[in-house]
Amino acid sequence: DSVNIISSKGSLESVSIAGAFADALDIDFSTLEINTTRITDAGNDCVDVSKGKYKFGKLILADCSDKGISVGEASKFIAERLYLNRAEIGVSSKDYSTAIIFDAKIKNAAICAEAFQKKQEFGGAMLKISEMNCEGIITVDENSVYEGPMP
């Protein structure tokens, strides 16, 4: 991981990461607010959060090898605006997580969004997107809920 934040509380005005070997921004066990996040060229996920509470203002993500945003392990995630260009999966919410995105513009992603149970010790997930512009698909397993527009 290029930037890994663990067990922290607070806020950051901006985070910028380019050329990450694996996950670009990985945050665990934290309560964190970030106003502007810019990430380009991540070898895995651009943003990966777990077991915490996270609020993002604007996320500008490009060339994420796996997921643009991965929310897992009972996290609460809120993002005002997401601009994503090129990822296998735009937004992934899993394992008792709740992810809310108010405005998402996702280009070049086979899967726009997904909500599912990944780990046996957890359950499904919730994903809510108020406004979305994306041409891929949305996948939701039987244990999870998606609320929002369909591509």
PDB file of N, CA and C in Angstrom, residues 30-115:
ATOM      1  N   SER A  30     -10.418   3.426  11.495  1.00  0.00           N
ATOM      2  CA  SER A  30     -10.283   4.876  11.653  1.00  0.00           C
ATOM      3  C   SER A  30     -11.618   5.597  11.505  1.00  0.00           C
ATOM      4  N   THR A  31     -11.638   6.828  11.972  1.00  0.00           N
ATOM      5  CA  THR A  31     -12.734   7.767  11.725  1.00  0.00           C
ATOM      6  C   THR A  31     -12.073   8.959  11.064  1.00  0.00           C
ATOM      7  N   LEU A  32     -12.324   9.117   9.764  1.00  0.00           N
ATOM      8  CA  LEU A  32     -11.542  10.074   8.989  1.00  0.00           C
ATOM      9  C   LEU A  32     -12.407  10.795   7.956  1.00  0.00           C
ATOM     10  N   GLU A  33     -12.114  12.069   7.780  1.00  0.00           N
ATOM     11  CA  GLU A  33     -12.768  12.878   6.754  1.00  0.00           C
ATOM     12  C   GLU A  33     -11.681  13.456   5.846  1.00  0.00           C
ATOM     13  N   ILE A  34     -11.872  13.303   4.532  1.00  0.00           N
ATOM     14  CA  ILE A  34     -10.911  13.824   3.554  1.00  0.00           C
ATOM     15  C   ILE A  34     -11.680  14.651   2.532  1.00  0.00           C
ATOM     16  N   ASN A  35     -11.284  15.906   2.375  1.00  0.00           N
ATOM     17  CA  ASN A  35     -11.995  16.802   1.475  1.00  0.00           C
ATOM     18  C   ASN A  35     -11.786  16.424   0.005  1.00  0.00           C
ATOM     19  N   THR A  36     -10.537  16.344  -0.448  1.00  0.00           N
ATOM     20  CA  THR A  36     -10.245  16.039  -1.861  1.00  0.00           C
ATOM     21  C   THR A  36      -9.222  14.912  -1.942  1.00  0.00           C
ATOM     22  N   THR A  37      -9.542  13.905  -2.747  1.00  0.00           N
ATOM     23  CA  THR A  37      -8.656  12.758  -2.942  1.00  0.00           C
ATOM     24  C   THR A  37      -8.402  12.597  -4.431  1.00  0.00           C
ATOM     25  N   ARG A  38      -7.123  12.609  -4.818  1.00  0.00           N
ATOM     26  CA  ARG A  38      -6.732  12.410  -6.220  1.00  0.00           C
ATOM     27  C   ARG A  38      -5.777  11.229  -6.285  1.00  0.00           C
ATOM     28  N   ILE A  39      -6.164  10.213  -7.062  1.00  0.00           N
ATOM     29  CA  ILE A  39      -5.323   9.029  -7.195  1.00  0.00           C
ATOM     30  C   ILE A  39      -5.272   8.609  -8.661  1.00  0.00           C
ATOM     31  N   THR A  40      -4.062   8.359  -9.145  1.00  0.00           N
ATOM     32  CA  THR A  40      -3.888   7.844 -10.502  1.00  0.00           C
ATOM     33  C   THR A  40      -2.930   6.664 -10.474  1.00  0.00           C
ATOM     34  N   ASP A  41      -3.258   5.671 -11.263  1.00  0.00           N
ATOM     35  CA  ASP A  41      -2.378   4.528 -11.511  1.00  0.00           C
ATOM     36  C   ASP A  41      -2.088   3.708 -10.258  1.00  0.00           C
ATOM     37  N   ALA A  42      -3.107   2.971  -9.795  1.00  0.00           N
ATOM     38  CA  ALA A  42      -2.945   2.071  -8.647  1.00  0.00           C
ATOM     39  C   ALA A  42      -2.860   0.635  -9.140  1.00  0.00           C
ATOM     40  N   GLY A  43      -1.916  -0.119  -8.604  1.00  0.00           N
ATOM     41  CA  GLY A  43      -1.735  -1.512  -8.982  1.00  0.00           C
ATOM     42  C   GLY A  43      -2.845  -2.424  -8.498  1.00  0.00           C
ATOM     43  N   ASN A  44      -3.669  -1.953  -7.567  1.00  0.00           N
ATOM     44  CA  ASN A  44      -4.826  -2.710  -7.087  1.00  0.00           C
ATOM     45  C   ASN A  44      -5.981  -1.717  -6.904  1.00  0.00           C
ATOM     46  N   ASP A  45      -6.494  -1.533  -5.684  1.00  0.00           N
ATOM     47  CA  ASP A  45      -7.588  -0.590  -5.438  1.00  0.00           C
ATOM     48  C   ASP A  45      -7.042   0.826  -5.300  1.00  0.00           C
ATOM     49  N   CYS A  46      -7.821   1.794  -5.772  1.00  0.00           N
ATOM     50  CA  CYS A  46      -7.429   3.189  -5.537  1.00  0.00           C
ATOM     51  C   CYS A  46      -7.689   3.568  -4.080  1.00  0.00           C
ATOM     52  N   VAL A  47      -8.886   3.243  -3.565  1.00  0.00           N
ATOM     53  CA  VAL A  47      -9.235   3.534  -2.171  1.00  0.00           C
ATOM     54  C   VAL A  47      -9.797   2.253  -1.554  1.00  0.00           C
ATOM     55  N   ASP A  48      -9.228   1.834  -0.425  1.00  0.00           N
ATOM     56  CA  ASP A  48      -9.666   0.621   0.273  1.00  0.00           C
ATOM     57  C   ASP A  48      -9.832   0.967   1.750  1.00  0.00           C
ATOM     58  N   VAL A  49     -11.071   0.878   2.266  1.00  0.00           N
ATOM     59  CA  VAL A  49     -11.332   1.193   3.668  1.00  0.00           C
ATOM     60  C   VAL A  49     -11.993   0.004   4.356  1.00  0.00           C
ATOM     61  N   SER A  50     -11.698  -0.158   5.655  1.00  0.00           N
ATOM     62  CA  SER A  50     -12.357  -1.211   6.429  1.00  0.00           C
ATOM     63  C   SER A  50     -12.457  -0.811   7.890  1.00  0.00           C
ATOM     64  N   LYS A  51     -13.461  -1.395   8.554  1.00  0.00           N
ATOM     65  CA  LYS A  51     -13.693  -1.248   9.997  1.00  0.00           C
ATOM     66  C   LYS A  51     -13.544   0.183  10.499  1.00  0.00           C
ATOM     67  N   GLY A  52     -14.337   1.106   9.920  1.00  0.00           N
ATOM     68  CA  GLY A  52     -14.270   2.484  10.377  1.00  0.00           C
ATOM     69  C   GLY A  52     -15.391   3.326   9.806  1.00  0.00           C
ATOM     70  N   LYS A  53     -15.271   4.632  10.024  1.00  0.00           N
ATOM     71  CA  LYS A  53     -16.226   5.619   9.506  1.00  0.00           C
ATOM     72  C   LYS A  53     -15.453   6.611   8.655  1.00  0.00           C
ATOM     73  N   TYR A  54     -15.901   6.781   7.410  1.00  0.00           N
ATOM     74  CA  TYR A  54     -15.143   7.576   6.444  1.00  0.00           C
ATOM     75  C   TYR A  54     -16.073   8.513   5.686  1.00  0.00           C
ATOM     76  N   LYS A  55     -15.620   9.763   5.559  1.00  0.00           N
ATOM     77  CA  LYS A  55     -16.374  10.746   4.778  1.00  0.00           C
ATOM     78  C   LYS A  55     -15.409  11.419   3.811  1.00  0.00           C
ATOM     79  N   PHE A  56     -15.766  11.374   2.535  1.00  0.00           N
ATOM     80  CA  PHE A  56     -14.957  11.983   1.482  1.00  0.00           C
ATOM     81  C   PHE A  56     -15.776  13.066   0.789  1.00  0.00           C
ATOM     82  N   GLY A  57     -15.117  14.152   0.459  1.00  0.00           N
ATOM     83  CA  GLY A  57     -15.762  15.201  -0.325  1.00  0.00           C
ATOM     84  C   GLY A  57     -15.737  14.810  -1.791  1.00  0.00           C
ATOM     85  N   LYS A  58     -14.626  15.074  -2.441  1.00  0.00           N
ATOM     86  CA  LYS A  58     -14.468  14.780  -3.870  1.00  0.00           C
ATOM     87  C   LYS A  58     -13.368  13.753  -4.062  1.00  0.00           C
ATOM     88  N   LEU A  59     -13.688  12.680  -4.799  1.00  0.00           N
ATOM     89  CA  LEU A  59     -12.703  11.662  -5.161  1.00  0.00           C
ATOM     90  C   LEU A  59     -12.505  11.719  -6.670  1.00  0.00           C
ATOM     91  N   ILE A  60     -11.263  11.899  -7.090  1.00  0.00           N
ATOM     92  CA  ILE A  60     -10.909  11.913  -8.511  1.00  0.00           C
ATOM     93  C   ILE A  60      -9.926  10.764  -8.704  1.00  0.00           C
ATOM     94  N   LEU A  61     -10.393   9.684  -9.307  1.00  0.00           N
ATOM     95  CA  LEU A  61      -9.623   8.448  -9.405  1.00  0.00           C
ATOM     96  C   LEU A  61      -9.472   8.032 -10.864  1.00  0.00           C
ATOM     97  N   ALA A  62      -8.287   7.531 -11.208  1.00  0.00           N
ATOM     98  CA  ALA A  62      -8.057   7.068 -12.588  1.00  0.00           C
ATOM     99  C   ALA A  62      -7.079   5.905 -12.579  1.00  0.00           C
ATOM    100  N   ASP A  63      -7.319   4.975 -13.477  1.00  0.00           N
ATOM    101  CA  ASP A  63      -6.426   3.828 -13.686  1.00  0.00           C
ATOM    102  C   ASP A  63      -6.224   3.002 -12.419  1.00  0.00           C
ATOM    103  N   CYS A  64      -7.336   2.545 -11.863  1.00  0.00           N
ATOM    104  CA  CYS A  64      -7.328   1.651 -10.701  1.00  0.00           C
ATOM    105  C   CYS A  64      -7.374   0.227 -11.259  1.00  0.00           C
ATOM    106  N   SER A  65      -6.359  -0.574 -10.999  1.00  0.00           N
ATOM    107  CA  SER A  65      -6.291  -1.907 -11.601  1.00  0.00           C
ATOM    108  C   SER A  65      -7.424  -2.827 -11.172  1.00  0.00           C
ATOM    109  N   ASP A  66      -7.908  -2.689  -9.932  1.00  0.00           N
ATOM    110  CA  ASP A  66      -9.034  -3.506  -9.486  1.00  0.00           C
ATOM    111  C   ASP A  66     -10.244  -2.614  -9.219  1.00  0.00           C
ATOM    112  N   LYS A  67     -10.413  -2.134  -7.989  1.00  0.00           N
ATOM    113  CA  LYS A  67     -11.582  -1.321  -7.632  1.00  0.00           C
ATOM    114  C   LYS A  67     -11.220   0.154  -7.496  1.00  0.00           C
ATOM    115  N   GLY A  68     -12.161   1.003  -7.864  1.00  0.00           N
ATOM    116  CA  GLY A  68     -11.998   2.418  -7.586  1.00  0.00           C
ATOM    117  C   GLY A  68     -12.107   2.640  -6.089  1.00  0.00           C
ATOM    118  N   ILE A  69     -13.220   2.145  -5.497  1.00  0.00           N
ATOM    119  CA  ILE A  69     -13.454   2.251  -4.057  1.00  0.00           C
ATOM    120  C   ILE A  69     -13.886   0.888  -3.542  1.00  0.00           C
ATOM    121  N   SER A  70     -13.207   0.415  -2.499  1.00  0.00           N
ATOM    122  CA  SER A  70     -13.561  -0.836  -1.834  1.00  0.00           C
ATOM    123  C   SER A  70     -13.882  -0.529  -0.377  1.00  0.00           C
ATOM    124  N   VAL A  71     -15.110  -0.853   0.041  1.00  0.00           N
ATOM    125  CA  VAL A  71     -15.578  -0.581   1.401  1.00  0.00           C
ATOM    126  C   VAL A  71     -15.917  -1.920   2.044  1.00  0.00           C
ATOM    127  N   GLY A  72     -15.227  -2.257   3.156  1.00  0.00           N
ATOM    128  CA  GLY A  72     -15.464  -3.565   3.743  1.00  0.00           C
ATOM    129  C   GLY A  72     -15.429  -3.604   5.249  1.00  0.00           C
ATOM    130  N   GLU A  73     -15.833  -4.758   5.762  1.00  0.00           N
ATOM    131  CA  GLU A  73     -15.770  -5.099   7.180  1.00  0.00           C
ATOM    132  C   GLU A  73     -16.451  -4.072   8.081  1.00  0.00           C
ATOM    133  N   ALA A  74     -17.758  -3.942   7.888  1.00  0.00           N
ATOM    134  CA  ALA A  74     -18.621  -3.123   8.745  1.00  0.00           C
ATOM    135  C   ALA A  74     -18.244  -1.643   8.762  1.00  0.00           C
ATOM    136  N   SER A  75     -17.824  -1.123   7.635  1.00  0.00           N
ATOM    137  CA  SER A  75     -17.497   0.305   7.535  1.00  0.00           C
ATOM    138  C   SER A  75     -18.722   1.130   7.172  1.00  0.00           C
ATOM    139  N   LYS A  76     -18.663   2.383   7.528  1.00  0.00           N
ATOM    140  CA  LYS A  76     -19.636   3.391   7.098  1.00  0.00           C
ATOM    141  C   LYS A  76     -18.873   4.362   6.217  1.00  0.00           C
ATOM    142  N   PHE A  77     -19.301   4.509   4.972  1.00  0.00           N
ATOM    143  CA  PHE A  77     -18.576   5.302   3.980  1.00  0.00           C
ATOM    144  C   PHE A  77     -19.544   6.258   3.304  1.00  0.00           C
ATOM    145  N   ILE A  78     -19.176   7.530   3.253  1.00  0.00           N
ATOM    146  CA  ILE A  78     -19.972   8.544   2.552  1.00  0.00           C
ATOM    147  C   ILE A  78     -19.050   9.328   1.639  1.00  0.00           C
ATOM    148  N   ALA A  79     -19.489   9.543   0.393  1.00  0.00           N
ATOM    149  CA  ALA A  79     -18.736  10.380  -0.551  1.00  0.00           C
ATOM    150  C   ALA A  79     -19.708  11.323  -1.246  1.00  0.00           C
ATOM    151  N   GLU A  80     -19.333  12.590  -1.309  1.00  0.00           N
ATOM    152  CA  GLU A  80     -20.161  13.575  -2.007  1.00  0.00           C
ATOM    153  C   GLU A  80     -20.097  13.377  -3.521  1.00  0.00           C
ATOM    154  N   ARG A  81     -18.869  13.331  -4.076  1.00  0.00           N
ATOM    155  CA  ARG A  81     -18.700  13.224  -5.532  1.00  0.00           C
ATOM    156  C   ARG A  81     -17.573  12.255  -5.860  1.00  0.00           C
ATOM    157  N   LEU A  82     -17.856  11.396  -6.844  1.00  0.00           N
ATOM    158  CA  LEU A  82     -16.859  10.450  -7.330  1.00  0.00           C
ATOM    159  C   LEU A  82     -16.711  10.625  -8.830  1.00  0.00           C
ATOM    160  N   TYR A  83     -15.479  10.849  -9.258  1.00  0.00           N
ATOM    161  CA  TYR A  83     -15.126  10.876 -10.678  1.00  0.00           C
ATOM    162  C   TYR A  83     -14.104   9.763 -10.873  1.00  0.00           C
ATOM    163  N   LEU A  84     -14.481   8.737 -11.627  1.00  0.00           N
ATOM    164  CA  LEU A  84     -13.613   7.579 -11.802  1.00  0.00           C
ATOM    165  C   LEU A  84     -13.479   7.239 -13.278  1.00  0.00           C
ATOM    166  N   ASN A  85     -12.248   7.075 -13.736  1.00  0.00           N
ATOM    167  CA  ASN A  85     -11.986   6.656 -15.102  1.00  0.00           C
ATOM    168  C   ASN A  85     -11.041   5.455 -15.084  1.00  0.00           C
ATOM    169  N   ARG A  86     -11.516   4.338 -15.495  1.00  0.00           N
ATOM    170  CA  ARG A  86     -10.789   3.073 -15.651  1.00  0.00           C
ATOM    171  C   ARG A  86     -10.570   2.323 -14.346  1.00  0.00           C
ATOM    172  N   ALA A  87     -11.398   1.294 -14.174  1.00  0.00           N
ATOM    173  CA  ALA A  87     -11.272   0.330 -13.082  1.00  0.00           C
ATOM    174  C   ALA A  87     -12.073  -0.903 -13.488  1.00  0.00           C
ATOM    175  N   GLU A  88     -11.728  -2.041 -12.947  1.00  0.00           N
ATOM    176  CA  GLU A  88     -12.546  -3.234 -13.180  1.00  0.00           C
ATOM    177  C   GLU A  88     -13.913  -3.044 -12.524  1.00  0.00           C
ATOM    178  N   ILE A  89     -13.902  -2.553 -11.279  1.00  0.00           N
ATOM    179  CA  ILE A  89     -15.119  -2.336 -10.494  1.00  0.00           C
ATOM    180  C   ILE A  89     -15.089  -0.910  -9.962  1.00  0.00           C
ATOM    181  N   GLY A  90     -16.165  -0.173 -10.170  1.00  0.00           N
ATOM    182  CA  GLY A  90     -16.215   1.210  -9.706  1.00  0.00           C
ATOM    183  C   GLY A  90     -16.263   1.316  -8.198  1.00  0.00           C
ATOM    184  N   VAL A  91     -17.356   0.799  -7.588  1.00  0.00           N
ATOM    185  CA  VAL A  91     -17.552   0.868  -6.141  1.00  0.00           C
ATOM    186  C   VAL A  91     -17.974  -0.503  -5.643  1.00  0.00           C
ATOM    187  N   SER A  92     -17.314  -0.967  -4.585  1.00  0.00           N
ATOM    188  CA  SER A  92     -17.636  -2.258  -3.986  1.00  0.00           C
ATOM    189  C   SER A  92     -17.939  -2.070  -2.509  1.00  0.00           C
ATOM    190  N   SER A  93     -19.138  -2.508  -2.077  1.00  0.00           N
ATOM    191  CA  SER A  93     -19.504  -2.473  -0.659  1.00  0.00           C
ATOM    192  C   SER A  93     -19.746  -3.915  -0.233  1.00  0.00           C
ATOM    193  N   LYS A  94     -19.082  -4.327   0.854  1.00  0.00           N
ATOM    194  CA  LYS A  94     -19.190  -5.732   1.251  1.00  0.00           C
ATOM    195  C   LYS A  94     -19.098  -5.903   2.764  1.00  0.00           C
ATOM    196  N   ASP A  95     -19.592  -7.056   3.232  1.00  0.00           N
ATOM    197  CA  ASP A  95     -19.382  -7.499   4.611  1.00  0.00           C
ATOM    198  C   ASP A  95     -19.866  -6.505   5.669  1.00  0.00           C
ATOM    199  N   TYR A  96     -21.185  -6.330   5.732  1.00  0.00           N
ATOM    200  CA  TYR A  96     -21.852  -5.453   6.707  1.00  0.00           C
ATOM    201  C   TYR A  96     -21.534  -3.972   6.533  1.00  0.00           C
ATOM    202  N   SER A  97     -20.969  -3.577   5.431  1.00  0.00           N
ATOM    203  CA  SER A  97     -20.659  -2.162   5.205  1.00  0.00           C
ATOM    204  C   SER A  97     -21.855  -1.421   4.619  1.00  0.00           C
ATOM    205  N   THR A  98     -21.860  -0.114   4.857  1.00  0.00           N
ATOM    206  CA  THR A  98     -22.821   0.784   4.230  1.00  0.00           C
ATOM    207  C   THR A  98     -22.028   1.840   3.480  1.00  0.00           C
ATOM    208  N   ALA A  99     -22.263   1.934   2.180  1.00  0.00           N
ATOM    209  CA  ALA A  99     -21.592   2.949   1.358  1.00  0.00           C
ATOM    210  C   ALA A  99     -22.655   3.824   0.707  1.00  0.00           C
ATOM    211  N   ILE A 100     -22.485   5.132   0.844  1.00  0.00           N
ATOM    212  CA  ILE A 100     -23.413   6.103   0.267  1.00  0.00           C
ATOM    213  C   ILE A 100     -22.603   7.076  -0.582  1.00  0.00           C
ATOM    214  N   ILE A 101     -23.003   7.205  -1.838  1.00  0.00           N
ATOM    215  CA  ILE A 101     -22.351   8.153  -2.745  1.00  0.00           C
ATOM    216  C   ILE A 101     -23.444   9.004  -3.365  1.00  0.00           C
ATOM    217  N   PHE A 102     -23.293  10.317  -3.282  1.00  0.00           N
ATOM    218  CA  PHE A 102     -24.331  11.207  -3.764  1.00  0.00           C
ATOM    219  C   PHE A 102     -24.266  11.438  -5.269  1.00  0.00           C
ATOM    220  N   ASP A 103     -23.083  11.523  -5.841  1.00  0.00           N
ATOM    221  CA  ASP A 103     -22.949  11.779  -7.280  1.00  0.00           C
ATOM    222  C   ASP A 103     -21.743  11.003  -7.800  1.00  0.00           C
ATOM    223  N   ALA A 104     -21.989  10.031  -8.680  1.00  0.00           N
ATOM    224  CA  ALA A 104     -20.911   9.197  -9.220  1.00  0.00           C
ATOM    225  C   ALA A 104     -20.882   9.276 -10.737  1.00  0.00           C
ATOM    226  N   LYS A 105     -19.716   9.605 -11.262  1.00  0.00           N
ATOM    227  CA  LYS A 105     -19.482   9.575 -12.698  1.00  0.00           C
ATOM    228  C   LYS A 105     -18.363   8.572 -12.934  1.00  0.00           C
ATOM    229  N   ILE A 106     -18.729   7.435 -13.523  1.00  0.00           N
ATOM    230  CA  ILE A 106     -17.796   6.320 -13.677  1.00  0.00           C
ATOM    231  C   ILE A 106     -17.679   5.974 -15.155  1.00  0.00           C
ATOM    232  N   LYS A 107     -16.445   6.021 -15.668  1.00  0.00           N
ATOM    233  CA  LYS A 107     -16.182   5.677 -17.063  1.00  0.00           C
ATOM    234  C   LYS A 107     -15.252   4.476 -17.115  1.00  0.00           C
ATOM    235  N   ASN A 108     -15.438   3.655 -18.123  1.00  0.00           N
ATOM    236  CA  ASN A 108     -14.539   2.531 -18.392  1.00  0.00           C
ATOM    237  C   ASN A 108     -14.412   1.575 -17.211  1.00  0.00           C
ATOM    238  N   ALA A 109     -15.561   1.132 -16.698  1.00  0.00           N
ATOM    239  CA  ALA A 109     -15.611   0.118 -15.646  1.00  0.00           C
ATOM    240  C   ALA A 109     -16.605  -0.951 -16.070  1.00  0.00           C
ATOM    241  N   ALA A 110     -16.182  -2.192 -16.103  1.00  0.00           N
ATOM    242  CA  ALA A 110     -17.079  -3.293 -16.481  1.00  0.00           C
ATOM    243  C   ALA A 110     -18.227  -3.410 -15.482  1.00  0.00           C
ATOM    244  N   ILE A 111     -17.909  -3.270 -14.193  1.00  0.00           N
ATOM    245  CA  ILE A 111     -18.917  -3.285 -13.134  1.00  0.00           C
ATOM    246  C   ILE A 111     -18.937  -1.901 -12.496  1.00  0.00           C
ATOM    247  N   CYS A 112     -20.062  -1.214 -12.604  1.00  0.00           N
ATOM    248  CA  CYS A 112     -20.185   0.122 -12.006  1.00  0.00           C
ATOM    249  C   CYS A 112     -20.157   0.034 -10.493  1.00  0.00           C
ATOM    250  N   ALA A 113     -20.953  -0.895  -9.950  1.00  0.00           N
ATOM    251  CA  ALA A 113     -21.087  -1.015  -8.503  1.00  0.00           C
ATOM    252  C   ALA A 113     -21.478  -2.438  -8.135  1.00  0.00           C
ATOM    253  N   GLU A 114     -21.079  -2.831  -6.918  1.00  0.00           N
ATOM    254  CA  GLU A 114     -21.456  -4.149  -6.420  1.00  0.00           C
ATOM    255  C   GLU A 114     -21.654  -4.090  -4.912  1.00  0.00           C
ATOM    256  N   ALA A 115     -22.552  -4.939  -4.412  1.00  0.00           N
ATOM    257  CA  ALA A 115     -22.783  -5.084  -2.976  1.00  0.00           C
ATOM    258  C   ALA A 115     -22.921  -6.578  -2.705  1.00  0.00           C
TER     259      ALA A 115
END
